mmCIF file of C-alpha atoms and ligand atoms in Angstrom:
data_model
loop_
_atom_site.group_PDB
_atom_site.id
_atom_site.type_symbol
_atom_site.label_atom_id
_atom_site.label_comp_id
_atom_site.label_asym_id
_atom_site.label_seq_id
_atom_site.Cartn_x
_atom_site.Cartn_y
_atom_site.Cartn_z
ATOM 1 C CA UNK A 57 96.298 50.060 76.404
ATOM 2 C CA UNK A 58 96.433 53.707 77.409
ATOM 3 C CA UNK A 59 93.454 55.769 76.224
ATOM 4 C CA UNK A 60 91.646 59.073 76.733
ATOM 5 C CA UNK A 61 88.073 58.045 77.386
ATOM 6 C CA UNK A 62 84.721 59.727 77.979
ATOM 7 C CA UNK A 63 83.358 58.081 81.141
ATOM 8 C CA UNK A 64 80.625 60.625 81.907
ATOM 9 C CA UNK A 65 78.812 63.341 79.932
ATOM 10 C CA UNK A 66 78.407 66.848 81.270
ATOM 11 C CA UNK A 67 77.086 69.683 79.043
ATOM 12 C CA UNK A 68 78.447 72.352 81.417
ATOM 13 C CA UNK A 69 81.741 70.838 82.581
ATOM 14 C CA UNK A 70 82.880 68.536 79.739
ATOM 15 C CA UNK A 71 86.375 67.872 81.103
ATOM 16 C CA UNK A 72 84.895 66.365 84.299
ATOM 17 C CA UNK A 73 84.050 63.189 82.327
ATOM 18 C CA UNK A 74 87.500 62.758 80.717
ATOM 19 C CA UNK A 75 89.663 59.876 82.008
ATOM 20 C CA UNK A 76 93.234 59.124 80.937
ATOM 21 C CA UNK A 77 93.980 55.521 81.878
ATOM 22 C CA UNK A 78 93.887 51.840 80.972
ATOM 23 C CA UNK A 79 91.280 50.584 78.488
ATOM 24 C CA UNK A 80 90.834 47.091 76.989
ATOM 25 C CA UNK A 81 92.696 46.473 73.700
ATOM 26 C CA UNK A 82 90.372 46.204 70.674
ATOM 27 C CA UNK A 83 89.366 42.638 69.760
ATOM 28 C CA UNK A 84 90.233 41.682 66.127
ATOM 29 C CA UNK A 85 87.285 41.774 63.696
ATOM 30 C CA UNK A 86 86.850 40.418 60.136
ATOM 31 C CA UNK A 87 87.541 43.127 57.531
ATOM 32 C CA UNK A 88 88.886 45.557 60.137
ATOM 33 C CA UNK A 89 92.504 46.510 60.842
ATOM 34 C CA UNK A 90 94.272 47.369 64.082
ATOM 35 C CA UNK A 91 96.508 50.436 63.878
ATOM 36 C CA UNK A 92 99.229 51.138 66.454
ATOM 37 C CA UNK A 93 98.935 54.895 66.702
ATOM 38 C CA UNK A 94 101.976 57.147 66.729
ATOM 39 C CA UNK A 95 100.081 60.444 66.835
ATOM 40 C CA UNK A 96 96.507 61.676 67.247
ATOM 41 C CA UNK A 97 95.079 65.171 67.263
ATOM 42 C CA UNK A 98 92.274 66.876 69.158
ATOM 43 C CA UNK A 99 89.196 68.428 67.610
ATOM 44 C CA UNK A 100 86.320 70.417 68.986
ATOM 45 C CA UNK A 101 84.342 67.225 68.264
ATOM 46 C CA UNK A 102 86.009 65.617 71.310
ATOM 47 C CA UNK A 103 84.663 68.372 73.539
ATOM 48 C CA UNK A 104 81.177 68.118 71.991
ATOM 49 C CA UNK A 105 81.315 64.365 72.744
ATOM 50 C CA UNK A 106 82.147 65.011 76.427
ATOM 51 C CA UNK A 107 79.167 67.404 76.498
ATOM 52 C CA UNK A 108 76.946 64.563 75.195
ATOM 53 C CA UNK A 109 76.466 65.909 71.672
ATOM 54 C CA UNK A 110 76.329 62.886 69.323
ATOM 55 C CA UNK A 111 77.406 60.506 72.107
ATOM 56 C CA UNK A 112 74.616 58.905 74.162
ATOM 57 C CA UNK A 113 75.217 57.787 77.763
ATOM 58 C CA UNK A 114 74.690 54.084 76.929
ATOM 59 C CA UNK A 115 77.820 54.011 74.698
ATOM 60 C CA UNK A 116 80.176 54.968 77.548
ATOM 61 C CA UNK A 117 83.013 54.456 78.199
ATOM 62 C CA UNK A 118 84.069 55.612 74.727
ATOM 63 C CA UNK A 119 87.643 56.241 73.582
ATOM 64 C CA UNK A 120 87.675 59.774 72.166
ATOM 65 C CA UNK A 121 89.433 61.031 69.025
ATOM 66 C CA UNK A 122 88.722 61.134 65.296
ATOM 67 C CA UNK A 123 92.242 61.790 64.010
ATOM 68 C CA UNK A 124 95.174 59.437 63.973
ATOM 69 C CA UNK A 125 98.202 58.164 62.076
ATOM 70 C CA UNK A 126 100.260 55.089 62.831
ATOM 71 C CA UNK A 127 101.374 51.665 61.656
ATOM 72 C CA UNK A 128 99.049 48.809 60.619
ATOM 73 C CA UNK A 129 99.552 45.066 61.311
ATOM 74 C CA UNK A 130 101.659 44.731 58.125
ATOM 75 C CA UNK A 131 104.005 47.541 59.157
ATOM 76 C CA UNK A 132 102.589 50.064 56.653
ATOM 77 C CA UNK A 133 102.447 53.724 57.714
ATOM 78 C CA UNK A 134 98.822 54.857 57.476
ATOM 79 C CA UNK A 135 96.433 57.735 58.084
ATOM 80 C CA UNK A 136 93.008 56.794 59.451
ATOM 81 C CA UNK A 137 89.886 58.087 57.667
ATOM 82 C CA UNK A 138 87.424 58.797 60.492
ATOM 83 C CA UNK A 139 84.113 58.385 58.616
ATOM 84 C CA UNK A 140 82.820 54.845 59.189
ATOM 85 C CA UNK A 141 80.064 54.042 56.695
ATOM 86 C CA UNK A 142 77.856 50.967 56.338
ATOM 87 C CA UNK A 143 79.777 48.111 54.591
ATOM 88 C CA UNK A 144 77.048 47.920 51.918
ATOM 89 C CA UNK A 145 76.940 51.657 51.256
ATOM 90 C CA UNK A 146 78.311 52.864 47.913
ATOM 91 C CA UNK A 147 79.107 56.464 47.002
ATOM 92 C CA UNK A 148 80.009 59.522 49.091
ATOM 93 C CA UNK A 149 80.475 58.089 52.611
ATOM 94 C CA UNK A 150 79.592 61.400 54.255
ATOM 95 C CA UNK A 151 76.046 61.059 52.831
ATOM 96 C CA UNK A 152 75.457 57.545 54.236
ATOM 97 C CA UNK A 153 72.585 57.937 56.748
ATOM 98 C CA UNK A 154 74.190 55.158 58.837
ATOM 99 C CA UNK A 155 77.681 56.667 58.927
ATOM 100 C CA UNK A 156 79.366 57.662 62.160
ATOM 101 C CA UNK A 157 82.670 59.270 63.040
ATOM 102 C CA UNK A 158 85.234 57.387 65.083
ATOM 103 C CA UNK A 159 84.444 57.895 68.807
ATOM 104 C CA UNK A 160 80.673 58.144 68.169
ATOM 105 C CA UNK A 161 79.870 54.415 67.755
ATOM 106 C CA UNK A 162 83.330 52.843 67.595
ATOM 107 C CA UNK A 163 86.304 53.652 69.841
ATOM 108 C CA UNK A 164 88.447 56.531 68.596
ATOM 109 C CA UNK A 165 92.100 57.407 68.152
ATOM 110 C CA UNK A 166 93.223 58.894 71.483
ATOM 111 C CA UNK A 167 94.800 55.551 72.431
ATOM 112 C CA UNK A 168 97.662 53.168 71.745
ATOM 113 C CA UNK A 169 95.519 51.143 69.314
ATOM 114 C CA UNK A 170 92.470 51.763 67.139
ATOM 115 C CA UNK A 171 90.353 49.224 65.217
ATOM 116 C CA UNK A 172 88.898 50.532 61.929
ATOM 117 C CA UNK A 173 87.452 49.072 58.709
ATOM 118 C CA UNK A 174 90.433 48.196 56.506
ATOM 119 C CA UNK A 175 89.120 50.458 53.729
ATOM 120 C CA UNK A 176 89.484 53.432 56.116
ATOM 121 C CA UNK A 177 93.285 53.203 55.943
ATOM 122 C CA UNK A 178 95.064 55.589 53.576
ATOM 123 C CA UNK A 179 98.837 55.314 52.960
ATOM 124 C CA UNK A 180 100.807 58.071 54.705
ATOM 125 C CA UNK A 181 103.108 59.953 52.301
ATOM 126 C CA UNK A 182 106.732 59.505 53.375
ATOM 127 C CA UNK A 183 107.276 63.285 53.425
ATOM 128 C CA UNK A 184 104.742 63.820 56.212
ATOM 129 C CA UNK A 185 105.596 63.092 59.853
ATOM 130 C CA UNK A 186 103.121 61.129 61.976
ATOM 131 C CA UNK A 187 102.359 64.359 63.881
ATOM 132 C CA UNK A 188 101.538 66.208 60.651
ATOM 133 C CA UNK A 189 99.509 63.329 59.207
ATOM 134 C CA UNK A 190 97.467 63.074 62.419
ATOM 135 C CA UNK A 191 96.201 66.634 61.925
ATOM 136 C CA UNK A 192 94.525 65.897 58.603
ATOM 137 C CA UNK A 193 91.506 63.530 58.781
ATOM 138 C CA UNK A 194 89.049 65.930 60.418
ATOM 139 C CA UNK A 195 89.920 69.649 60.345
ATOM 140 C CA UNK A 196 92.015 69.591 57.167
ATOM 141 C CA UNK A 197 89.742 67.186 55.299
ATOM 142 C CA UNK A 198 86.751 69.319 56.283
ATOM 143 C CA UNK A 199 88.530 72.443 55.036
ATOM 144 C CA UNK A 200 89.464 70.733 51.743
ATOM 145 C CA UNK A 201 85.845 69.708 51.051
ATOM 146 C CA UNK A 202 84.486 73.131 52.069
ATOM 147 C CA UNK A 203 86.741 74.999 49.655
ATOM 148 C CA UNK A 204 87.020 72.746 46.641
ATOM 149 C CA UNK A 205 83.936 70.474 46.679
ATOM 150 C CA UNK A 206 81.219 72.570 48.315
ATOM 151 C CA UNK A 207 82.181 76.148 47.360
ATOM 152 C CA UNK A 208 84.017 75.183 44.153
ATOM 153 C CA UNK A 209 86.501 78.031 44.605
ATOM 154 C CA UNK A 210 88.930 78.771 41.794
ATOM 155 C CA UNK A 211 92.426 80.254 41.819
ATOM 156 C CA UNK A 212 91.862 84.007 42.115
ATOM 157 C CA UNK A 213 88.569 83.682 44.062
ATOM 158 C CA UNK A 214 88.210 85.694 47.282
ATOM 159 C CA UNK A 215 87.160 83.664 50.332
ATOM 160 C CA UNK A 216 86.327 84.907 53.841
ATOM 161 C CA UNK A 217 87.153 82.622 56.800
ATOM 162 C CA UNK A 218 85.317 83.432 60.031
ATOM 163 C CA UNK A 219 87.676 82.899 63.005
ATOM 164 C CA UNK A 220 91.433 82.588 62.687
ATOM 165 C CA UNK A 221 92.787 80.189 65.253
ATOM 166 C CA UNK A 222 90.765 76.981 64.945
ATOM 167 C CA UNK A 223 92.045 73.833 63.271
ATOM 168 C CA UNK A 224 89.613 74.277 60.365
ATOM 169 C CA UNK A 225 90.350 78.008 59.965
ATOM 170 C CA UNK A 226 94.109 77.539 59.820
ATOM 171 C CA UNK A 227 93.685 74.683 57.332
ATOM 172 C CA UNK A 228 91.433 76.820 55.125
ATOM 173 C CA UNK A 229 93.950 79.655 54.988
ATOM 174 C CA UNK A 230 96.892 77.365 54.240
ATOM 175 C CA UNK A 231 95.031 75.358 51.559
ATOM 176 C CA UNK A 232 93.588 78.472 49.905
ATOM 177 C CA UNK A 233 96.956 80.188 49.885
ATOM 178 C CA UNK A 234 98.652 77.129 48.347
ATOM 179 C CA UNK A 235 96.136 77.018 45.490
ATOM 180 C CA UNK A 236 96.060 80.689 44.520
ATOM 181 C CA UNK A 237 92.897 81.727 46.381
ATOM 182 C CA UNK A 238 92.767 85.164 48.030
ATOM 183 C CA UNK A 239 92.029 84.358 51.697
ATOM 184 C CA UNK A 240 90.498 86.937 54.050
ATOM 185 C CA UNK A 241 90.121 86.153 57.745
ATOM 186 C CA UNK A 242 88.271 87.634 60.726
ATOM 187 C CA UNK A 243 89.289 87.189 64.345
ATOM 188 C CA UNK A 244 88.386 88.731 67.683
ATOM 189 C CA UNK A 245 92.031 88.608 68.640
ATOM 190 C CA UNK A 246 94.804 90.844 67.293
ATOM 191 C CA UNK A 247 97.573 88.283 67.826
ATOM 192 C CA UNK A 248 95.595 85.637 65.914
ATOM 193 C CA UNK A 249 95.007 88.097 63.061
ATOM 194 C CA UNK A 250 98.761 88.639 62.840
ATOM 195 C CA UNK A 251 99.409 84.905 62.811
ATOM 196 C CA UNK A 252 96.805 84.398 60.066
ATOM 197 C CA UNK A 253 98.685 86.923 57.920
ATOM 198 C CA UNK A 254 101.931 85.026 58.580
ATOM 199 C CA UNK A 255 100.184 81.853 57.452
ATOM 200 C CA UNK A 256 99.290 83.411 54.112
ATOM 201 C CA UNK A 257 96.009 85.273 54.577
ATOM 202 C CA UNK A 258 95.814 88.254 52.238
ATOM 203 C CA UNK A 259 94.002 90.425 54.812
ATOM 204 C CA UNK A 260 92.811 89.955 58.418
ATOM 205 C CA UNK A 261 89.876 91.918 59.857
ATOM 206 C CA UNK A 262 88.338 92.403 63.285
ATOM 207 C CA UNK A 263 85.276 90.201 63.813
ATOM 208 C CA UNK A 264 82.258 91.898 62.194
ATOM 209 C CA UNK A 265 84.327 94.526 60.324
ATOM 210 C CA UNK A 266 83.103 96.049 57.052
ATOM 211 C CA UNK A 267 85.028 94.474 54.166
ATOM 212 C CA UNK A 268 86.471 96.346 51.152
ATOM 213 C CA UNK A 269 84.313 94.258 48.771
ATOM 214 C CA UNK A 270 81.962 91.281 48.805
ATOM 215 C CA UNK A 271 83.535 87.822 48.612
ATOM 216 C CA UNK A 272 82.876 84.770 46.413
ATOM 217 C CA UNK A 273 82.534 82.394 49.356
ATOM 218 C CA UNK A 274 82.439 82.418 53.165
ATOM 219 C CA UNK A 275 83.661 79.563 55.346
ATOM 220 C CA UNK A 276 81.601 79.364 58.558
ATOM 221 C CA UNK A 277 82.678 77.358 61.609
ATOM 222 C CA UNK A 278 81.713 79.920 64.251
ATOM 223 C CA UNK A 279 77.922 80.041 63.767
ATOM 224 C CA UNK A 280 75.534 82.460 65.452
ATOM 225 C CA UNK A 281 78.239 84.949 66.462
ATOM 226 C CA UNK A 282 79.299 85.615 62.847
ATOM 227 C CA UNK A 283 76.329 84.451 60.731
ATOM 228 C CA UNK A 284 74.833 87.846 59.939
ATOM 229 C CA UNK A 285 78.254 89.159 58.925
ATOM 230 C CA UNK A 286 78.815 86.114 56.705
ATOM 231 C CA UNK A 287 75.663 86.728 54.667
ATOM 232 C CA UNK A 288 76.389 90.457 54.382
ATOM 233 C CA UNK A 289 79.938 89.717 53.190
ATOM 234 C CA UNK A 290 78.776 87.415 50.376
ATOM 235 C CA UNK A 291 78.440 88.603 46.763
ATOM 236 C CA UNK A 292 75.409 87.920 44.590
ATOM 237 C CA UNK A 293 75.317 84.208 43.787
ATOM 238 C CA UNK A 294 78.072 83.487 46.330
ATOM 239 C CA UNK A 295 78.241 80.436 48.615
ATOM 240 C CA UNK A 296 78.476 80.201 52.381
ATOM 241 C CA UNK A 297 79.640 76.794 53.589
ATOM 242 C CA UNK A 298 78.708 75.880 57.179
ATOM 243 C CA UNK A 299 80.514 73.159 59.125
ATOM 244 C CA UNK A 300 80.365 74.224 62.724
ATOM 245 C CA UNK A 301 78.752 76.372 65.354
ATOM 246 C CA UNK A 302 81.313 76.893 68.115
ATOM 247 C CA UNK A 303 79.758 80.308 68.869
ATOM 248 C CA UNK A 304 76.103 79.124 68.954
ATOM 249 C CA UNK A 305 73.838 77.192 66.579
ATOM 250 C CA UNK A 306 70.631 79.282 66.594
ATOM 251 C CA UNK A 307 71.154 82.074 64.045
ATOM 252 C CA UNK A 308 68.768 84.550 62.417
ATOM 253 C CA UNK A 309 68.785 84.674 58.593
ATOM 254 C CA UNK A 310 67.353 87.508 56.496
ATOM 255 C CA UNK A 311 65.678 85.358 53.845
ATOM 256 C CA UNK A 312 65.103 88.396 51.599
ATOM 257 C CA UNK A 313 68.862 88.725 51.193
ATOM 258 C CA UNK A 314 69.212 84.994 50.458
ATOM 259 C CA UNK A 315 66.681 84.931 47.604
ATOM 260 C CA UNK A 316 67.256 88.394 46.217
ATOM 261 C CA UNK A 317 71.028 87.915 46.005
ATOM 262 C CA UNK A 318 70.644 84.223 45.097
ATOM 263 C CA UNK A 319 73.004 83.206 47.876
ATOM 264 C CA UNK A 320 73.749 79.530 48.380
ATOM 265 C CA UNK A 321 73.898 78.137 51.934
ATOM 266 C CA UNK A 322 75.633 74.749 51.923
ATOM 267 C CA UNK A 323 76.242 72.405 54.849
ATOM 268 C CA UNK A 324 79.377 70.275 54.895
ATOM 269 C CA UNK A 325 80.648 67.451 57.078
ATOM 270 C CA UNK A 326 84.091 65.849 57.005
ATOM 271 C CA UNK A 327 85.059 64.414 53.593
ATOM 272 C CA UNK A 328 85.356 61.184 51.645
ATOM 273 C CA UNK A 329 88.291 58.784 51.582
ATOM 274 C CA UNK A 330 88.986 59.973 48.002
ATOM 275 C CA UNK A 331 89.130 63.579 49.190
ATOM 276 C CA UNK A 332 91.537 62.546 51.982
ATOM 277 C CA UNK A 333 93.811 60.912 49.391
ATOM 278 C CA UNK A 334 93.707 64.070 47.241
ATOM 279 C CA UNK A 335 94.433 66.237 50.295
ATOM 280 C CA UNK A 336 97.499 64.102 51.092
ATOM 281 C CA UNK A 337 98.704 64.436 47.495
ATOM 282 C CA UNK A 338 98.159 68.207 47.611
ATOM 283 C CA UNK A 339 100.318 68.494 50.735
ATOM 284 C CA UNK A 340 103.002 66.254 49.284
ATOM 285 C CA UNK A 341 103.055 68.303 46.047
ATOM 286 C CA UNK A 342 102.979 71.800 47.548
ATOM 287 C CA UNK A 343 104.990 71.394 50.747
ATOM 288 C CA UNK A 344 102.093 72.853 52.763
ATOM 289 C CA UNK A 345 102.042 71.430 56.287
ATOM 290 C CA UNK A 346 99.485 71.646 59.101
ATOM 291 C CA UNK A 347 99.896 74.372 61.701
ATOM 292 C CA UNK A 348 100.615 72.640 65.001
ATOM 293 C CA UNK A 349 99.840 74.575 68.165
ATOM 294 C CA UNK A 350 101.460 72.078 70.513
ATOM 295 C CA UNK A 351 102.601 68.476 70.852
ATOM 296 C CA UNK A 352 102.014 66.557 74.085
ATOM 297 C CA UNK A 353 102.331 62.897 75.088
ATOM 298 C CA UNK A 354 98.960 61.101 75.326
ATOM 299 C CA UNK A 355 99.455 60.891 79.105
ATOM 300 C CA UNK A 356 99.034 64.703 79.187
ATOM 301 C CA UNK A 357 95.864 64.765 77.107
ATOM 302 C CA UNK A 358 93.929 66.621 79.822
ATOM 303 C CA UNK A 359 96.215 69.632 79.363
ATOM 304 C CA UNK A 360 95.492 69.555 75.606
ATOM 305 C CA UNK A 361 91.740 69.451 76.239
ATOM 306 C CA UNK A 362 92.068 72.426 78.631
ATOM 307 C CA UNK A 363 93.867 74.451 75.978
ATOM 308 C CA UNK A 364 91.338 73.594 73.284
ATOM 309 C CA UNK A 365 88.309 74.407 75.410
ATOM 310 C CA UNK A 366 89.976 77.658 76.554
ATOM 311 C CA UNK A 367 89.930 78.845 72.906
ATOM 312 C CA UNK A 368 93.551 80.026 72.924
ATOM 313 C CA UNK A 369 94.979 77.625 70.388
ATOM 314 C CA UNK A 370 96.362 78.438 66.963
ATOM 315 C CA UNK A 371 96.349 75.297 64.861
ATOM 316 C CA UNK A 372 96.182 71.706 66.025
ATOM 317 C CA UNK A 373 96.978 70.050 69.357
ATOM 318 C CA UNK A 374 98.781 66.748 68.741
ATOM 319 C CA UNK A 375 99.095 63.833 71.187
ATOM 320 C CA UNK A 376 101.940 61.379 70.600
ATOM 321 C CA UNK A 377 102.856 57.799 71.519
ATOM 322 C CA UNK A 378 106.374 56.365 71.566
ATOM 323 C CA UNK A 379 107.478 54.216 68.567
HETATM 324 N N1 LIG B 101 81.144 69.344 60.232
HETATM 325 C C1 LIG B 101 82.370 68.842 60.313
HETATM 326 O O1 LIG B 101 82.710 67.885 59.646
HETATM 327 C C2 LIG B 101 83.356 69.499 61.189
HETATM 328 C C3 LIG B 101 84.700 69.171 61.100
HETATM 329 C C4 LIG B 101 85.611 69.884 61.871
HETATM 330 C C5 LIG B 101 85.137 70.853 62.741
HETATM 331 N N2 LIG B 101 83.812 71.112 62.842
HETATM 332 C C6 LIG B 101 83.287 72.137 63.739
HETATM 333 O O2 LIG B 101 83.839 73.379 63.312
HETATM 334 C C7 LIG B 101 84.045 74.212 64.445
HETATM 335 C C8 LIG B 101 85.485 74.677 64.417
HETATM 336 O O3 LIG B 101 86.312 73.678 64.923
HETATM 337 P P1 LIG B 101 87.855 73.906 65.126
HETATM 338 O O4 LIG B 101 88.375 72.654 65.766
HETATM 339 O O5 LIG B 101 88.447 74.340 63.870
HETATM 340 O O6 LIG B 101 88.069 75.135 66.081
HETATM 341 P P2 LIG B 101 87.440 75.882 67.352
HETATM 342 O O7 LIG B 101 88.375 75.654 68.465
HETATM 343 O O8 LIG B 101 86.025 75.456 67.583
HETATM 344 O O9 LIG B 101 87.536 77.413 66.894
HETATM 345 C C9 LIG B 101 86.936 77.941 65.747
HETATM 346 C C10 LIG B 101 87.059 79.446 65.672
HETATM 347 O O10 LIG B 101 85.888 79.965 66.264
HETATM 348 C C11 LIG B 101 86.143 81.285 66.676
HETATM 349 N N3 LIG B 101 85.211 81.494 67.787
HETATM 350 C C12 LIG B 101 84.965 80.663 68.789
HETATM 351 N N4 LIG B 101 83.982 81.147 69.579
HETATM 352 C C13 LIG B 101 83.602 82.325 69.039
HETATM 353 C C14 LIG B 101 82.638 83.309 69.390
HETATM 354 N N5 LIG B 101 81.849 83.154 70.450
HETATM 355 N N6 LIG B 101 82.544 84.381 68.618
HETATM 356 C C15 LIG B 101 83.324 84.534 67.537
HETATM 357 N N7 LIG B 101 84.235 83.627 67.160
HETATM 358 C C16 LIG B 101 84.380 82.541 67.906
HETATM 359 C C17 LIG B 101 87.612 81.352 66.984
HETATM 360 O O11 LIG B 101 88.115 82.435 66.282
HETATM 361 P P3 LIG B 101 88.915 83.698 66.890
HETATM 362 O O12 LIG B 101 89.276 83.364 68.294
HETATM 363 O O13 LIG B 101 90.047 83.847 65.970
HETATM 364 O O14 LIG B 101 87.931 84.829 66.781
HETATM 365 C C18 LIG B 101 88.210 80.067 66.374
HETATM 366 O O15 LIG B 101 89.142 80.362 65.378
HETATM 367 C C19 LIG B 101 83.651 73.391 65.674
HETATM 368 O O16 LIG B 101 82.334 73.735 66.052
HETATM 369 C C20 LIG B 101 83.708 71.972 65.176
HETATM 370 O O17 LIG B 101 82.852 71.102 65.879
HETATM 371 C C21 LIG B 101 82.923 70.453 62.074
#
């Protein structure tokens, strides 16, 4: 089958270890299902993997990709949940110490075929295209859990999103808007601020700008570059949810502010299969659809990786396969 594979790890030049070419088909396995993928989408996770973050050398070659939608062996249209937990684990899969994401221990979705535990398949709503569905299992699921599970935002809450263009940021704005949350966004880039407003943000600010008032929750995917601003933007008793550190992971925290203002700092990773089902229902009910930056055939995956690592995307990059 055709696949985008990590064949070498390089912290400084991640794309040097990316190969688009033939890879062995997955061998059938008891309790697992083979999905013929119609669309996959890229995440920053794929670039971290090529840098060697969460992917040791001895697991190479590894098919990259967490996100995918396609057709299972019975002809059902499915979305793949990317969190693979231990078969004996019960409860929130994201808290299983043995869990991995597709492409960390098991081959991922940037391929013609992917083998996943059968319980990781979620029916694709008919109203969503394969391209749209393939955007959801990582960035959109992460955004859903950040807003509704971890921060517990309510209609009418005010939420600040650091960064405007990333897959998670665009998902946060669209989901918050659809559920009556007042979404504020920062971005270093004027054009991205304008696009965030088009997407439904209530206000868009320059990175680090003083805000008109403190917010109920902050959604952090940028990290060190925006951390200080995030804590300053948060009201007493507010929650900052952290899921990423694209702009650096070593940040300084003024602990006096944290305890005096009783701020809550909450980490979040991906989401459960239940949350993915609820996210799909939310999209079906509201008509909200993922923001797609570009669609390319899998053969041109390298171009997609270049765009993502260049930081110029707005929304998701989708890779497709013919029916
Ligand atoms: N924990 C999880 O489960 C999980 C799931 C999904 C993603 N993530 C992580 O979340 C992060 C976001 O991923 P993504 O795919 O949505 O998008 P991304 O391509 O990593 O971009 C995120 C945002 O970061 C901003 N940004 C990047 N570098 C910056 C810098 N040096 N200073 C200020 N802002 C900067 C950009 O905003 P502007 O250009 O608009 O300023 C962009 O909107 C990644 O680190 C990813 O690994 C984690």
